[in-house]
Each structure stands twice: as C-alpha cells, then as structure tokens.
mmCIF file of C-alpha atoms in Angstrom:
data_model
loop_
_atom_site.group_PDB
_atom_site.id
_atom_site.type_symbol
_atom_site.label_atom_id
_atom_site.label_comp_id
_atom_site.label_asym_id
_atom_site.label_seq_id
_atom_site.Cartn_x
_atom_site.Cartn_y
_atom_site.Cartn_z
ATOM 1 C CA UNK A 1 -11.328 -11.917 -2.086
ATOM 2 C CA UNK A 2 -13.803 -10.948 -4.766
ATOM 3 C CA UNK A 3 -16.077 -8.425 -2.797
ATOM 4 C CA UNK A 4 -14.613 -4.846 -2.214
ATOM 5 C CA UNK A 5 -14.790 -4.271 1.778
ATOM 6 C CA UNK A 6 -14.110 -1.086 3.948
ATOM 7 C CA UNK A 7 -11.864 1.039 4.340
ATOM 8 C CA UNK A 8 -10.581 -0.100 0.467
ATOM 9 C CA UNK A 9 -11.008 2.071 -2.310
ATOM 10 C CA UNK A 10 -10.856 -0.983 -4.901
ATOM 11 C CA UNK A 11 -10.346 -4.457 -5.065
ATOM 12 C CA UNK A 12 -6.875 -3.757 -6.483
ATOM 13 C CA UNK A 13 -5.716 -2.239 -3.323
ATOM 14 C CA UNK A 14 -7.716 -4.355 -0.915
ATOM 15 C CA UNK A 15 -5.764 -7.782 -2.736
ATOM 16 C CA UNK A 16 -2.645 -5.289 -2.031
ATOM 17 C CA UNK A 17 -2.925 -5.126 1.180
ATOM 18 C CA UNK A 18 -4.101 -8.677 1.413
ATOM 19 C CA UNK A 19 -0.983 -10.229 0.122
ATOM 20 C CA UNK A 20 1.087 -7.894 2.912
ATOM 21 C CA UNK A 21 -0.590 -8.505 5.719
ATOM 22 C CA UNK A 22 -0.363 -12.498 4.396
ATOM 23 C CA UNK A 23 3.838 -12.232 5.322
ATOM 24 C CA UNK A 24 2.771 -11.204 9.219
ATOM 25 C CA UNK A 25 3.195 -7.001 8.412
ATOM 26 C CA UNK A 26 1.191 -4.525 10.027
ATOM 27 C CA UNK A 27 -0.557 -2.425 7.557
ATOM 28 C CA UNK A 28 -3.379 0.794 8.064
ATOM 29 C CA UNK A 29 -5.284 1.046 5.229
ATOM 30 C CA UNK A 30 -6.449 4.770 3.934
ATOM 31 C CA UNK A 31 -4.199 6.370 6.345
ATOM 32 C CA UNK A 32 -4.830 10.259 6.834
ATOM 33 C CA UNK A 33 -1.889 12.474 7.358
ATOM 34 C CA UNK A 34 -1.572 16.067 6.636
ATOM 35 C CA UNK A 35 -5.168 16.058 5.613
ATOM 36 C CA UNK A 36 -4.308 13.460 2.749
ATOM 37 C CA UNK A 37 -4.825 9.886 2.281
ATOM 38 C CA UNK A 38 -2.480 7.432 1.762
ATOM 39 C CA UNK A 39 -3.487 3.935 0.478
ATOM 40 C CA UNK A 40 -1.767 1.510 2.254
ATOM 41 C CA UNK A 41 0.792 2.297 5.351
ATOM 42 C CA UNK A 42 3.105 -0.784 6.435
ATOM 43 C CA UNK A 43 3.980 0.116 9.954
ATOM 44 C CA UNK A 44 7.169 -1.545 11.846
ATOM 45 C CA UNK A 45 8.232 -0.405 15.346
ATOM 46 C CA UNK A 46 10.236 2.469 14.316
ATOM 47 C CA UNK A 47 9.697 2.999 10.711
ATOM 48 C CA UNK A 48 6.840 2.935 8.411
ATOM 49 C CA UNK A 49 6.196 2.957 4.452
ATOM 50 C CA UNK A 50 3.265 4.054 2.427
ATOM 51 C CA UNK A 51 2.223 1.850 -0.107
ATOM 52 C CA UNK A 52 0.434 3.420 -3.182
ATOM 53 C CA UNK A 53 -1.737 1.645 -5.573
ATOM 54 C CA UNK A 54 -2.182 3.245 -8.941
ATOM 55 C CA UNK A 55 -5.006 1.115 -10.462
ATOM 56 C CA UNK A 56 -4.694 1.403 -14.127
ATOM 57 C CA UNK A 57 -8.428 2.639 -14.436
ATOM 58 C CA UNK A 58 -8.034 5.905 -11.742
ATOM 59 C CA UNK A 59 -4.565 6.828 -12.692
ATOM 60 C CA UNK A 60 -3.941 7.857 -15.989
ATOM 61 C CA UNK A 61 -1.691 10.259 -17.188
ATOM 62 C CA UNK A 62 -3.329 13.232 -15.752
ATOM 63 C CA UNK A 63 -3.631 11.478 -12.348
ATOM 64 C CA UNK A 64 -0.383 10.741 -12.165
ATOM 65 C CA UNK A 65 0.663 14.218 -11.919
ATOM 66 C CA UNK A 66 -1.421 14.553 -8.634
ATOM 67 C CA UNK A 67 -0.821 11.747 -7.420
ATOM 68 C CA UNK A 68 3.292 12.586 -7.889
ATOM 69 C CA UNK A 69 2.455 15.856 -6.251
ATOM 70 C CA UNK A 70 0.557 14.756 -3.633
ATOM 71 C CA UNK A 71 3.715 12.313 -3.032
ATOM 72 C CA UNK A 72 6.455 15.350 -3.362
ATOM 73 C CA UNK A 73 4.303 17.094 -0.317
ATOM 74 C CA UNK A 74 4.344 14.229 1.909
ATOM 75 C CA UNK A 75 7.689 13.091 1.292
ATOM 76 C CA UNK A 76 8.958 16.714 2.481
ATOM 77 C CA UNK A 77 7.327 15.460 5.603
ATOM 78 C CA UNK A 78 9.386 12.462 5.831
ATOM 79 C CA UNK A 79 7.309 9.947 4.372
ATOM 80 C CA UNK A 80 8.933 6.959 1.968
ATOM 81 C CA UNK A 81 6.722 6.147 -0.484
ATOM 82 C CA UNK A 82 6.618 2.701 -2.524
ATOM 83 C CA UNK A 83 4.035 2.349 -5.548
ATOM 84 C CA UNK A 84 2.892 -0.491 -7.792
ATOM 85 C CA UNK A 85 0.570 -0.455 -10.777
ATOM 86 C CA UNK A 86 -2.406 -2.458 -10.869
ATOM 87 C CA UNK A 87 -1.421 -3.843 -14.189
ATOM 88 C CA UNK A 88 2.023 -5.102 -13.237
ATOM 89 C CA UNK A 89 0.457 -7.229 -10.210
ATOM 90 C CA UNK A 90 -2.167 -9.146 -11.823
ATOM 91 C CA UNK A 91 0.414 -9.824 -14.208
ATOM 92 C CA UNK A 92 2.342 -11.274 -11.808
ATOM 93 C CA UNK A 93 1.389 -10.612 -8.181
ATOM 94 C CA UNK A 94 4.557 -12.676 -6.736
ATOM 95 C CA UNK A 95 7.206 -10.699 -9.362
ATOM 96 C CA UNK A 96 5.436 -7.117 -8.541
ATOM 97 C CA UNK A 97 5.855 -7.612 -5.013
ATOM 98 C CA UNK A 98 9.453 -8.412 -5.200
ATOM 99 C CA UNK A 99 10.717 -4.826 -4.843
ATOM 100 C CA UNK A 100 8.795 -4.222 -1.303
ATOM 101 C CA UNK A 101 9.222 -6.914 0.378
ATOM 102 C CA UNK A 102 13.295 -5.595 0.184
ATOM 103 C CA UNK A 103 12.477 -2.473 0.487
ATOM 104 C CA UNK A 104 10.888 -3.213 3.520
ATOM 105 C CA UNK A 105 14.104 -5.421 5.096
ATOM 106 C CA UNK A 106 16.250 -2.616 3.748
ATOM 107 C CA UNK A 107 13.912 -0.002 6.056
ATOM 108 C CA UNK A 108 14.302 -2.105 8.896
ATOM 109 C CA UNK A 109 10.356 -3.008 8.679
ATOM 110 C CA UNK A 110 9.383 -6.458 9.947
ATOM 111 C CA UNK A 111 6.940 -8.729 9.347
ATOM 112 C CA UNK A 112 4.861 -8.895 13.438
ATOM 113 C CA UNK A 113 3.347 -12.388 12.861
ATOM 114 C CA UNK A 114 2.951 -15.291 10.110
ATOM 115 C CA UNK A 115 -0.506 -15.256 10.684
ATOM 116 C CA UNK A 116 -2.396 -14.957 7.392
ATOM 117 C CA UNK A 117 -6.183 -14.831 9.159
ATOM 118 C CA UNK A 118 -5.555 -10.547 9.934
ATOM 119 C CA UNK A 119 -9.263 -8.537 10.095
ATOM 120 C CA UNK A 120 -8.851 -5.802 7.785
ATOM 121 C CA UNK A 121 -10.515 -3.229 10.067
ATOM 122 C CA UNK A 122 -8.615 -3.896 13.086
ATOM 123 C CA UNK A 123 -5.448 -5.150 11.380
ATOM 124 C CA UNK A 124 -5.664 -7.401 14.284
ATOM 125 C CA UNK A 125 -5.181 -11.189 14.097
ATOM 126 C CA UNK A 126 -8.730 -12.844 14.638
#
C-alpha cells in the first residue's frame, strides 16, 4: 500500500499495522487515551498492547525524549508499550517483527481471524 489513508499518520505506520492485522489481530489505529495518542493498539480479549512507530524522519533525538515521556505517563496507567523503528523494518520487515509477534503470545494476545482482507477504518473483515 503506497497511498497514506486515514486514521495513519505515515505510510510507515499504516504498512505497520498492515502486516498485524495480516496474522488475524485486532488493531485500533491512533488510539486516544488520557488525552494522548497512541499509534497502533493490538487488542485481545483481555489484554491489549500499544504499538509505537518511531519513523526515522519524526523521531530524532529530541523526539525521543517525548515520545519516552509520553510512554513513562501511560505506562503508570497500565499500558505495555512495544516500539519499532522505521529503519529497522524496511530493513527487514519479517526480522523487525519478530519481537511482537512473542510478545504478543507471551501477553496472552491472539490473533481473531487469518483473514488478511481487514478495512482499516472499521478493523472489520470486509
């Protein structure tokens, strides 16, 4: 997918989320909590995850410090948080991934469905 859609903030995160949903997980894009945003939530049916995506462009040093606070604050909340950098996936998407798809069995967070045709509004299979 080549054209940035809604709710993504770049096509980094939107191929994210893309190659998630693609092993049947239910994912929220831009979720708001606590009057922040969080990329990319991966929702089971009793825990969740959020899913950051620091593209190389937006988070340099300096927004890495906010973007570590920002995480600090919501994990006092409960959140889990999981990040990847948008230079270590197009270097190898398959290899970056690696880490959450354990983290995720680990959590106890399934996958819902194998179905690979999900609507990126809805998060709904079409």
């Amino acid at each position: 997918m080549d054209e940035l859609v809604k709710p993504f903030d770049s096509l980094f995160e939107q191929r994210v989320y893309m190659k998630i949903i693609e092993k049947g997980y239910k994912v929220i894009p831009q979720f708001e909590t606590y009057g922040r945003r969080i990329d990319l939530v991966i929702q089971g049916k009793t825990e969740r995850l959020a899913v950051e995506c620091d593209g190389d462009y937006w988070h340099g040093p300096e927004q890495h410090e906010d973007d570590i606070s920002r995480q600090r604050d919501l994990e006092r909340c409960g959140w889990v948080f999981w990040r990847i950098r948008e230079s270590s996936f197009y270097r190898n998407q398959d290899a970056s991934l690696e880490n959450l798809w354990k983290l995720l069995e680990e959590r106890g967070i399934n996958p819902l469905s194998k179905s690979t045709d999900i609507d990126a509004t809805t998060n709904k299979a079409a």
